[in-house]
XYZ file of C-alpha atoms in Angstrom:
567
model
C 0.000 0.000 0.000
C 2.602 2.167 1.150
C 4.074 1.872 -2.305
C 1.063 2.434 -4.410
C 0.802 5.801 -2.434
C 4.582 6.830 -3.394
C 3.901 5.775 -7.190
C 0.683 8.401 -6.801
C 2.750 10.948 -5.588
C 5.836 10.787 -7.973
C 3.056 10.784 -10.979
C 0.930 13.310 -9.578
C 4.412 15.502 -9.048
C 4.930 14.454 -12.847
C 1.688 15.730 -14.210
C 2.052 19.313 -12.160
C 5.387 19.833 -13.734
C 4.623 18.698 -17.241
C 1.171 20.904 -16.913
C 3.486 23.825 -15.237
C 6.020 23.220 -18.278
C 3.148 23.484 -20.981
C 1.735 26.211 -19.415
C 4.941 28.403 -19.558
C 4.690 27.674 -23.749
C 4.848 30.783 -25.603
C 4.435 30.272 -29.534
C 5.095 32.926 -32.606
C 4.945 33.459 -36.056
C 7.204 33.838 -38.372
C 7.002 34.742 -42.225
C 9.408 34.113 -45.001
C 8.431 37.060 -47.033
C 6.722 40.914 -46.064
C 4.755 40.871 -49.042
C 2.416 38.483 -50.561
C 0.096 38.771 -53.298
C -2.633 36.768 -54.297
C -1.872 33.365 -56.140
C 1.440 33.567 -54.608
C 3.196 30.654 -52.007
C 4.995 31.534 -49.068
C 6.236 30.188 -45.477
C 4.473 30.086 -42.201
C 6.469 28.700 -39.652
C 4.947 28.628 -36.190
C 7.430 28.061 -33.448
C 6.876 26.586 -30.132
C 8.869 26.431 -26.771
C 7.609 22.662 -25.625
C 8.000 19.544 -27.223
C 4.650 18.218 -26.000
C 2.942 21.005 -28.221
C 3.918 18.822 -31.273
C 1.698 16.023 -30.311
C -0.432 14.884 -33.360
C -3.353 15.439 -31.538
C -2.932 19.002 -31.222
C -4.428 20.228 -34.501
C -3.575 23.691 -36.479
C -6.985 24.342 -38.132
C -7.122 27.788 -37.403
C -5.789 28.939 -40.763
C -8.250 30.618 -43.280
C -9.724 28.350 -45.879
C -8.658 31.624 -48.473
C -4.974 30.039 -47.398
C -4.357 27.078 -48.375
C -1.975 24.772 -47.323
C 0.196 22.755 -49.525
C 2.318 20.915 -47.317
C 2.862 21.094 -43.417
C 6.161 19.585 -41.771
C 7.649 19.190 -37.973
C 10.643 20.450 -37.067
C 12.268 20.313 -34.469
C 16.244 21.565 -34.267
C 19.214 22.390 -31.738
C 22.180 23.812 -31.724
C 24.812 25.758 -29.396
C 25.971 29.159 -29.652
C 28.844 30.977 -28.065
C 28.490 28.032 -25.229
C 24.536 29.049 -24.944
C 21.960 25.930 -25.549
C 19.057 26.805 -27.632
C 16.411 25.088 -29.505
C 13.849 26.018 -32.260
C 10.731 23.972 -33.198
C 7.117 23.925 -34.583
C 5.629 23.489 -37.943
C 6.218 24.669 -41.264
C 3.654 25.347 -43.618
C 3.495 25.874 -47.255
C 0.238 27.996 -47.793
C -1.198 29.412 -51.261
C -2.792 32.971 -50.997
C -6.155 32.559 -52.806
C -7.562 35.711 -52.365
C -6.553 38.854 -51.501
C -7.417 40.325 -48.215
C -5.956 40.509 -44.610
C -6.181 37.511 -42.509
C -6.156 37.118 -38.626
C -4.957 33.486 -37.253
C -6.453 33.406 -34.261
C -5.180 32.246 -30.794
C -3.213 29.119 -30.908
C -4.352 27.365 -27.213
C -1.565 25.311 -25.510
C -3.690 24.218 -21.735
C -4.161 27.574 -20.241
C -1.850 29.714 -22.355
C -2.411 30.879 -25.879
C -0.426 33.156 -28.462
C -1.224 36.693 -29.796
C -3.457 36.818 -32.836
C -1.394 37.220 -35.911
C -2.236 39.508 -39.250
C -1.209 37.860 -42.686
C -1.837 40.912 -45.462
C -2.531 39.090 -48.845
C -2.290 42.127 -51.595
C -3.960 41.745 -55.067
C -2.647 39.868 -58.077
C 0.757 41.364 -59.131
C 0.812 42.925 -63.057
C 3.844 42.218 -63.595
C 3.340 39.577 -66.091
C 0.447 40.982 -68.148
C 1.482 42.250 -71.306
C 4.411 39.630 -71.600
C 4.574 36.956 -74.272
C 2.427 34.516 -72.832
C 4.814 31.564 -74.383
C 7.736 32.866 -73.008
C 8.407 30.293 -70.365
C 11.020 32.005 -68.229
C 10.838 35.881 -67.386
C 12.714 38.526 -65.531
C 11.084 41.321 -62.870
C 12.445 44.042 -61.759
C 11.575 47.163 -59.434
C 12.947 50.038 -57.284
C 10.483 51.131 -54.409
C 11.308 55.497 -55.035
C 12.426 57.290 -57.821
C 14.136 59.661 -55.923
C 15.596 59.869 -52.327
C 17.917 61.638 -50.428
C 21.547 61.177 -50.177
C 22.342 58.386 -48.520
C 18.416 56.894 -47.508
C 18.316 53.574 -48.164
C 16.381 52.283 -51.435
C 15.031 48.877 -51.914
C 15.476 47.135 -55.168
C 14.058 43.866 -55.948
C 14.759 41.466 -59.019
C 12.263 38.377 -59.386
C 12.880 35.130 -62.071
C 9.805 33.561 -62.797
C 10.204 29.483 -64.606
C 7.190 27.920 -65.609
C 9.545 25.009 -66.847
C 12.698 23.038 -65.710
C 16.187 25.232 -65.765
C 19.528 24.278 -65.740
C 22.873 26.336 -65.238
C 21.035 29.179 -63.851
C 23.312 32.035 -63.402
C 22.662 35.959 -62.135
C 24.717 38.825 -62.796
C 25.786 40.822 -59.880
C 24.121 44.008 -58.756
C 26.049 46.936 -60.029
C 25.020 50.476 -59.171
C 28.133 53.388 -58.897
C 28.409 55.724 -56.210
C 26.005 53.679 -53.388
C 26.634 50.828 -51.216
C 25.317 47.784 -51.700
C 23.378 45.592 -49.466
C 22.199 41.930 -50.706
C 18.967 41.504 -47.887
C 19.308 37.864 -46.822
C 19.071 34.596 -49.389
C 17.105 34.307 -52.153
C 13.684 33.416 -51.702
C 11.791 30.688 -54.080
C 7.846 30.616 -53.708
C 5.217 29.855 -56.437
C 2.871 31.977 -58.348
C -0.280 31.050 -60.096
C -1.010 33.271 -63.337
C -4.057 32.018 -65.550
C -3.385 28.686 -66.656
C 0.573 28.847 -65.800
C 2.376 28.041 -62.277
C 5.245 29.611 -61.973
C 8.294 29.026 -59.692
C 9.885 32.243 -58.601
C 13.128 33.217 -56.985
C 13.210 36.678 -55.785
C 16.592 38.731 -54.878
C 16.699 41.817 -52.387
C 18.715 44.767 -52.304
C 19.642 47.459 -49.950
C 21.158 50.514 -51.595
C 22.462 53.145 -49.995
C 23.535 56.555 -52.543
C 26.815 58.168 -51.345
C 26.356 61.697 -53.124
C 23.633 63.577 -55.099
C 22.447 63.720 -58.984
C 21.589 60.647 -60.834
C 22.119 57.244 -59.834
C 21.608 54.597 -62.464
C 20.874 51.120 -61.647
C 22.568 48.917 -64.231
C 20.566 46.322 -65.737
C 21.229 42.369 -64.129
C 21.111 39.500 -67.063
C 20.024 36.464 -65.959
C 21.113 32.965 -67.991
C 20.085 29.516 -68.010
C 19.373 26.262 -70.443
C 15.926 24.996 -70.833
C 14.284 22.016 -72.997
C 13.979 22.745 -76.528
C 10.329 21.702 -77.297
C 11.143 22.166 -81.280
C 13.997 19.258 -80.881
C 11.939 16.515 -78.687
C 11.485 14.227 -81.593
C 15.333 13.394 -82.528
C 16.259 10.192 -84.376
C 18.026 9.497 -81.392
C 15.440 10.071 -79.265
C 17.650 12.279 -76.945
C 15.810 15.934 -75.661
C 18.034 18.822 -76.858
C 18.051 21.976 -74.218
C 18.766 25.762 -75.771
C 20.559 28.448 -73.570
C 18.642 32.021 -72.720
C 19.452 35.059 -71.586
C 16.921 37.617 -70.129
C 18.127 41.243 -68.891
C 15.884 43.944 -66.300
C 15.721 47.324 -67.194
C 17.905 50.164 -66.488
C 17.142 52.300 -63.590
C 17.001 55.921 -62.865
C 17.303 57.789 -59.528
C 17.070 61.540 -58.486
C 19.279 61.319 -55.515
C 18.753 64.938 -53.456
C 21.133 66.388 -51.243
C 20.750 66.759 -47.892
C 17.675 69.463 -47.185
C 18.935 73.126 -45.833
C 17.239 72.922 -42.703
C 18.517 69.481 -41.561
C 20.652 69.417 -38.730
C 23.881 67.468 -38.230
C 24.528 64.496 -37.770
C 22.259 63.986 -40.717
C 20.127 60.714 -40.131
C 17.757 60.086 -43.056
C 15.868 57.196 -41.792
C 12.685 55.556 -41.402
C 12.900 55.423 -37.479
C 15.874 56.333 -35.002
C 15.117 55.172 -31.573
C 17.569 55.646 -27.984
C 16.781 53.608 -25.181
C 18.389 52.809 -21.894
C 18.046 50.147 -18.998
C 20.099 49.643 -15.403
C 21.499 46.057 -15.696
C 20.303 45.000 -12.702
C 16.587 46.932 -13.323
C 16.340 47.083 -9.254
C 19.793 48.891 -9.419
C 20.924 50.006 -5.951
C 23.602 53.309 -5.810
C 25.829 54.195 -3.764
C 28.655 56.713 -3.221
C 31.892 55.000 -4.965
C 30.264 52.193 -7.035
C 29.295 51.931 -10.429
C 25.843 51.510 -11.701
C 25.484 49.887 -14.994
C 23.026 50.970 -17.800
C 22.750 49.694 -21.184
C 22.917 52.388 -23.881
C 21.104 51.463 -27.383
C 20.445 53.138 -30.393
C 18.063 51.619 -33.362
C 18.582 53.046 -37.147
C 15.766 51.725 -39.094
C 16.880 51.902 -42.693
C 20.537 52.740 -41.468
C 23.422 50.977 -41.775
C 25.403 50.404 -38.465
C 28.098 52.714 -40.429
C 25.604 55.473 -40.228
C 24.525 55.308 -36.282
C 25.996 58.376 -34.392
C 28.551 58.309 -32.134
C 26.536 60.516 -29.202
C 28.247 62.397 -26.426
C 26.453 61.885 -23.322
C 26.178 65.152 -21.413
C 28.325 66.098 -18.168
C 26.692 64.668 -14.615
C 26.551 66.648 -11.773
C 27.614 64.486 -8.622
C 28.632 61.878 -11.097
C 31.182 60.343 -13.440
C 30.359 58.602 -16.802
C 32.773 55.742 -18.522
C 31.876 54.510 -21.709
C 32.488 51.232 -22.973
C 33.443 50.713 -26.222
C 29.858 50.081 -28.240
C 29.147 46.910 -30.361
C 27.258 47.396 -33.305
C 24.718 44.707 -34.969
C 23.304 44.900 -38.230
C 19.988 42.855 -38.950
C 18.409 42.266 -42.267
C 14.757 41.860 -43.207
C 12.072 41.991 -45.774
C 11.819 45.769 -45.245
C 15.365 46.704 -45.493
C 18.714 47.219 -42.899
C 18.325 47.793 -38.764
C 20.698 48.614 -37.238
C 22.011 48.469 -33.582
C 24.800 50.442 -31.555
C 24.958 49.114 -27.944
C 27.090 50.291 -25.167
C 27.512 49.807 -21.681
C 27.665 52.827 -19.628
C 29.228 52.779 -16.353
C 27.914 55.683 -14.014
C 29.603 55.953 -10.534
C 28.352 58.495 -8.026
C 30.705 61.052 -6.135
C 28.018 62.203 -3.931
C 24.800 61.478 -2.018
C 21.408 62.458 -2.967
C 19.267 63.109 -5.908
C 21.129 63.217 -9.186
C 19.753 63.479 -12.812
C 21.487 62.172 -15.880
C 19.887 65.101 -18.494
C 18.160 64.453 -21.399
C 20.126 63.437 -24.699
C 18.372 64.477 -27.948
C 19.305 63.166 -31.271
C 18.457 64.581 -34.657
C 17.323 62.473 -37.650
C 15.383 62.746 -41.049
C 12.314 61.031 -41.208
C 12.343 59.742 -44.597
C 8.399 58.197 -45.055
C 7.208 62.041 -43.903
C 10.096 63.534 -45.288
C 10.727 66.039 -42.002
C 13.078 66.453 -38.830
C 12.279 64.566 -36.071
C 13.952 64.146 -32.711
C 15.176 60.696 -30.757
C 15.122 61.747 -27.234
C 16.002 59.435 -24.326
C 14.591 61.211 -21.329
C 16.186 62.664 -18.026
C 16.593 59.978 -15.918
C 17.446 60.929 -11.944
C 18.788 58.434 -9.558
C 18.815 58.121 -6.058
C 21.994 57.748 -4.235
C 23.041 56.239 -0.882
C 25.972 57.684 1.124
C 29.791 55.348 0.859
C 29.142 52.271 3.185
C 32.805 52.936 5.340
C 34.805 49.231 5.777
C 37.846 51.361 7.169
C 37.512 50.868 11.282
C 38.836 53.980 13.317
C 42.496 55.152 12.722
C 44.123 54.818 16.542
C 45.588 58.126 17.380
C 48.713 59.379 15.961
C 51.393 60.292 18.512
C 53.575 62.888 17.350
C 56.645 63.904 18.317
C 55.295 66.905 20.589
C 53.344 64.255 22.152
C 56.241 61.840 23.013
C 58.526 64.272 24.099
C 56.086 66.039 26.786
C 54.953 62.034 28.162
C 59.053 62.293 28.559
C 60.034 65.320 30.068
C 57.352 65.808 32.840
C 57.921 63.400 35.124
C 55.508 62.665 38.201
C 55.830 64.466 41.336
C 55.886 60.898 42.915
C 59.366 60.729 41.146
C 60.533 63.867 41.831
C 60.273 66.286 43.882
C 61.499 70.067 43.787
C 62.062 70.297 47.422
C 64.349 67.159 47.665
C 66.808 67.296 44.196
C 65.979 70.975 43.171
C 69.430 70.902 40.993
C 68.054 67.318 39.155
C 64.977 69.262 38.194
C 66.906 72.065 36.706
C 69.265 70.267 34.573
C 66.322 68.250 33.662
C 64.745 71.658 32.226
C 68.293 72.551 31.113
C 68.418 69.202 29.221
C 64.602 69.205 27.657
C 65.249 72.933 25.967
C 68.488 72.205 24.465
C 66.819 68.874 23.265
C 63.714 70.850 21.823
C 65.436 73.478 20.114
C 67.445 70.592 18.602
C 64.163 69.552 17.282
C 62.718 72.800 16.040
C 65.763 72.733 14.314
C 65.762 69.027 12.796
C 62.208 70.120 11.145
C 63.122 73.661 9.811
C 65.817 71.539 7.990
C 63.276 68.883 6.795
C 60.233 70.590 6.094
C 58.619 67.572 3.957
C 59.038 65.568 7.123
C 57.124 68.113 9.185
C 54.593 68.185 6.544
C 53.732 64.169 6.299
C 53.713 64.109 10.218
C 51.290 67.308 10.723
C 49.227 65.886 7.475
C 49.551 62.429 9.384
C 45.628 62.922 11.237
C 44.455 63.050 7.321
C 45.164 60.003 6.447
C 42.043 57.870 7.510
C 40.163 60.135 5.139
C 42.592 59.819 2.202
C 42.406 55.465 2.944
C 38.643 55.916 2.654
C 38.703 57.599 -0.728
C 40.892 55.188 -1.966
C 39.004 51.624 -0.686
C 36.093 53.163 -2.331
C 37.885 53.474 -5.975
C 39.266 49.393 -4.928
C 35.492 48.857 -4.439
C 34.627 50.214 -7.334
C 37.330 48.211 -9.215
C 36.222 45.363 -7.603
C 33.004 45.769 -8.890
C 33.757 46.406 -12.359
C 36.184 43.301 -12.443
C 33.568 40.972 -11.225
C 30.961 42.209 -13.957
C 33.734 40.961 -15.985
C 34.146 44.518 -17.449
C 37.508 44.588 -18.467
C 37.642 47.841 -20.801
C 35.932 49.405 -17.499
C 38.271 47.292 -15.210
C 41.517 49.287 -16.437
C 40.114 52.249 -16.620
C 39.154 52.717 -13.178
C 42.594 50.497 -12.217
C 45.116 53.010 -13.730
C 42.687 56.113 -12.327
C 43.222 54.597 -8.990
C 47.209 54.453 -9.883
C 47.265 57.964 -11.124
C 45.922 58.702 -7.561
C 48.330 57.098 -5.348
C 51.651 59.054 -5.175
C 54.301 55.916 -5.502
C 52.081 54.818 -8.623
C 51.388 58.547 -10.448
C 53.687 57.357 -13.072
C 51.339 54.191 -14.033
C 50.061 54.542 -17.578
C 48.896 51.049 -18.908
C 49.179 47.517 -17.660
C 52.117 45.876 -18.368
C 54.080 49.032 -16.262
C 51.512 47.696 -13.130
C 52.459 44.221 -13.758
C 56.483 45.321 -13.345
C 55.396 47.040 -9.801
C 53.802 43.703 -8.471
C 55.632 41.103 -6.575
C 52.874 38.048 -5.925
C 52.560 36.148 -8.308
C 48.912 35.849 -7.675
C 48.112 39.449 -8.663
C 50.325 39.512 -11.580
C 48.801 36.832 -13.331
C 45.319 38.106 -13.025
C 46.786 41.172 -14.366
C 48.068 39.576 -17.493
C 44.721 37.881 -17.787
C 43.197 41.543 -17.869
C 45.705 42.393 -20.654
C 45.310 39.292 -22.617
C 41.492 40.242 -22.254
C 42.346 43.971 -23.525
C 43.724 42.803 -27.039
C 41.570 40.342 -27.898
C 37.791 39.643 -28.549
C 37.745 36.090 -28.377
C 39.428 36.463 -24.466
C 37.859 39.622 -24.084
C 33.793 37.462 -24.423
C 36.042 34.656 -21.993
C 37.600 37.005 -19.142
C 36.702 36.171 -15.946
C 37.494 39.191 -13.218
C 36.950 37.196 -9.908
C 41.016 36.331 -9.646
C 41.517 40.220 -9.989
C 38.936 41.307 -7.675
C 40.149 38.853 -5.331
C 43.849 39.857 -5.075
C 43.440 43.623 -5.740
C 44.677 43.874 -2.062
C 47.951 42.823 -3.000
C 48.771 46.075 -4.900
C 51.470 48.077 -4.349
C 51.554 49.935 -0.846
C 53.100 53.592 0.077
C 56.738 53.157 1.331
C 56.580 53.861 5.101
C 58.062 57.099 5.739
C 57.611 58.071 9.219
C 60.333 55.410 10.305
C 63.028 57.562 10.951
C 61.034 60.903 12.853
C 59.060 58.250 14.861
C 62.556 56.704 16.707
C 63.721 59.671 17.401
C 62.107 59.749 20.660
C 63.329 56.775 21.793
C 66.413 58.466 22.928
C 64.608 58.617 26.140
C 62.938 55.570 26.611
C-alpha cells in the first residue's frame, strides 16, 4: 500500500510539472516574405517552446480556408551558440494565398496559455506579367520602391525570375550600381505563383542601396542565364531531348538622388525610425557613493546601416562620473530593409549622495516616409543615491613627536620632587630645551618631514577615498568589465603618489611582486587585445587579489625613533 501511495505521488508531481512546463509555452509566427500577393506561395512557420505542443493530436486548423496549405512539416532543431543551448521547433507550412485580403490566425491554445493573434496581409494579383509573351516560359522582374531619395536613404530594389519550366545552369549577374553601397537583404527566396493557366516558380533577390552623393544614380541592368528544354527538338532520331541556352536582362534604372535638405541638422540621419533607449542592468539597481551603476545604452537606425549610427556624447553629470564602454554594433536584415544596432555599456559611478539626474540626450534624424526632422530623445533619468558604506575601522591616534617628548620630560611628582633634588629638576629643564630646540631645528631643515607628520591625522580620510575606488574596481572586475576594469585600475594608480607614473598595464604588472596578482593582471591584458578572451575574461582572480597592490613606502620610520632616545 505504502508503495502504491509513493507511485501516486511521484506521478501526480509528474503531471504538475509537465502541466506547469506546458503552461509556460509561448508560440510565434514567423514569415518568409513581407509581401504576398494573391496566387502567390509563401512560409508560415509557427514556433513553439515545448516539445509536447507537437503532439499529433494538437491540430492547427485555425488557418483561413482563403490560405491554403500545400504541405505542413515538424521540425524540431538544436544547436549551441557561443556556449549558450538553444532550440527552435514547430511546424512549417506551405500555404497558397487565394484571395486577396488581410487575414487574422487566431489564438493558438496550448492548456491555459495561448499566443497573440497574428495579421497575414494578402495584396492583389501582381501585373507584372500581363502584357508579356504569354509563351515565353522564363521571365525577368524588376523594381525600385522610389524614384528619388535623399543622399544616402536607403532604397530597396528587388529582381524576381519567374520558370514555368525546368532550368539548368542558372546564373545571375551581380548588382552593379556606382556611387552607393550595396546591401544583398538575406538569401534568395523561391515561392510559387499562379497566373491564368501557368504556375510559376519564382526566386526573388533583395537589395539594400544606400547613394553616397547627389544627382543621378543609375541602376545597371542584371542578365540572368540559363538552359531549358527545346520543345522544337523533342522528336530526334536518337530520341535524346536537346536543351537551348537564354538570356533575359531587367531594365535600367534611374534615380534623383537629393542632397541633404537646408534645414537638416547634423549628424544627418535620413531614416525611417531612429530610436535611444536605456536600462540599469540589474533593473532594481541600488547606488551608492563609490560604485558603479550599470546601464545599457542602445540606439536603433531603421533603414541605417550600423556605419551610419551616431557616435553621441552623453552630457556632463553633476555628482557623477560617466565611462563609456566601447559600443558593439549589430546589423539585422529583413524583408523591409537594414536595422541597425549600436549598444554600449555605460558605467555611471556616483561622487556624492542624494538626488542626481542624468539630463536628457536628444538626437536629430530625417524622417524619410514624412520627409521632415524629427527628434530621438532618451529622457532625463534621476537616480537616487546612498551615502559610501565605510569598511575602514577607526584610525588609533597618531602620537607625534610633541606628544612623546612632553609624556618624557614631565615626570611625576611621585618621582621627583622640587624640594628634595631641586638641581636634578633644573638640569632636567636645562636638558629638555636644548633637546627641543634641537628639534625645532631638525624640522626647519626637513620641512617635507614636518609636513607628512602634521598631514599624518588626514590620512584615515585619504584610505577611505581610496578603498572606495578598490570597491569600485572590484566591482567592475567581477561584472567581468575589463575595458571598465583598467580604466578605473590606472585612475586609482594615477591617484596614489608611488604609482602617479602608471600609464597602462604591463608598467603595473612590473610594480607587483605576488605572483597571484600579476597573473590576473596579465589575464586583464590578454582580455584587452583580444575579442575572443575579451567574451572569456573572468574578473573574480583580480577582484580577489586587488589587495595585494602596491603599498606607500613607510616614511615616518626615521622621525618616529627619534624619541626613543629617552625611553
Amino acid at each position: 500500500m505504502k508503495k502504491l501511495n509513493t507511485l501516486h505521488y511521484w506521478f501526480i508531481l509528474f503531471l504538475l510539472i509537465s502541466i506547469s512546463s506546458i503552461a509556460r509555452a509561448e508560440i510565434s509566427f514567423n514569415l518568409d516574405r513581407s509581401e504576398i500577393h494573391e496566387n502567390e506561395t509563401f512560409r508560415l512557420r509557427i514556433l513553439v517552446e515545448n516539445l509536447a505542443t507537437l503532439k499529433p493530436g494538437n491540430n492547427i486548423d485555425f488557418i483561413p480556408q482563403e490560405l491554403q496549405i500545400l504541405s505542413r512539416q515538424q521540425f524540431n532543431n538544436s544547436s549551441m551558440i557561443n556556449g549558450k543551448f538553444t532550440s527552435e521547433m514547430g511546424w512549417e507550412l506551405n500555404i497558397l494565398a487565394t484571395q486577396a485580403g488581410t487575414y487574422t490566425l487566431p489564438t493558438f491554445k496550448i492548456g491555459n496559455e495561448q499566443s497573440q493573434p497574428f495579421t497575414i496581409r494578402v495584396l492583389p494579383a501582381t501585373d507584372e506579367l500581363k502584357g508579356d509573351n504569354s509563351n515565353s516560359k522564363v521571365k525577368i522582374r524588376a523594381s525600385v520602391d522610389t524614384q528619388d531619395a535623399y543622399v544616402q536613404q536607403q532604397l530597396m530594389f528587388t529582381v524576381r525570375i519567374y520558370r514555368s519550366v525546368t532550368t539548368r545552369h542558372q546564373s545571375l549577374t551581380p548588382l552593379q550600381v556606382n556611387g552607393a553601397l550595396v546591401e544583398k537583404l538575406g538569401d534568395d527566396r523561391v515561392f510559387r505563383m499562379v497566373q491564368g493557366n501557368t504556375t510559376y516558380t519564382v526566386t526573388e533577390q533583395q537589395y539594400a542601396i544606400f547613394p553616397q552623393q547627389s544627382g543621378e544614380l543609375f541602376i545597371e541592368p542584371m542578365t540572368y542565364s540559363a538552359t531549358i528544354l527545346d520543345d522544337s527538338q523533342t522528336n530526334n532520331p536518337w530520341g535524346l531531348s536537346r536543351t537551348k541556352p537564354i538570356s533575359l536582362s531587367t531594365q535600367r534604372y534611374k534615380v534623383t538622388v537629393k542632397p541633404k535638405p537646408l534645414n537638416a541638422e547634423e549628424p544627418w540621419l535620413p531614416a525611417k525610425n531612429l530610436q535611444l533607449e536605456a536600462s540599469w542592468q540589474p533593473a532594481n539597481q541600488a547606488f551608492t557613493v563609490g560604485a558603479p551603476a550599470s546601464l545599457d545604452f542602445v540606439i536603433k537606425g531603421s533603414g541605417l546601416l550600423e556605419s551610419q549610427l551616431p557616435n553621441v556624447q552623453f552630457p556632463e553629470v553633476q555628482g557623477a562620473k560617466i565611462y563609456r564602454d566601447s559600443p558593439q554594433y549589430r546589423q539585422l536584415i529583413n524583408r523591409l530593409g537594414i536595422n541597425s544596432y549600436h549598444m554600449e555599456k555605460v558605467a555611471v559611478i556616483p561622487s556624492q549622495s542624494g538626488s542626481i539626474t542624468i539630463p536628457e540626450i536628444k538626437v536629430p534624424w530625417w524622417n524619410t516616409e514624412t520627409d521632415q526632422q524629427e527628434y530621438a530623445i532618451l529622457p532625463a533619468m534621476t537616480i537616487n543615491v546612498a551615502p559610501a558604506i565605510s569598511t575602514t575601522d577607526a584610525a588609533p591616534p597618531i602620537v607625534t613627536p610633541d606628544s612623546q617628548y612632553s609624556a618624557t620630560v614631565n615626570p611625576t611628582q611621585d618621582f621627583i620632587t622640587p624640594s628634595k633634588q631641586p638641581w636634578w629638576m633644573w638640569a632636567t629643564f636645562t636638558f629638555a630645551a636644548l633637546w627641543l630646540l634641537t628639534l625645532i631645528a631638525l624640522w626647519l631643515k626637513k620641512p617635507v618631514q614636518k609636513n607628512v607628520s602634521l598631514t599624518k591625522p588626514q590620512s584615515g580620510s585619504t584610505q577611505q577615498h581610496k578603498h572606495l575606488n578598490l570597491d569600485a574596481i572590484k566591482q567592475a572586475a567581477q561584472a567581468n568589465n575589463p575595458k571598465l576594469t583598467r580604466s578605473l585600475l590606472l585612475e586609482w594608480c594615477n591617484q596614489q603618489k608611488h604609482l602617479s607614473n602608471i600609464t597602462n598595464i604591463n608598467q603595473l604588472i612590473k610594480c607587483c611582486e605576488h605572483q597571484q596578482l600579476v597573473s590576473a593582471l596579465a589575464s586583464l591584458q590578454d582580455a584587452l587585445y583580444s575579442s575572443q578572451a575579451s567574451k572569456n575574461w573572468k574578473g573574480s582572480l583580480l577582484a580577489e587579489n586587488l589587495h595585494l597592490l602596491p603599498k606607500a613606502p613607510e616614511k615616518h620610520k626615521k622621525l618616529d625613533k627619534l624619541p626613543g632616545l629617552y625611553s
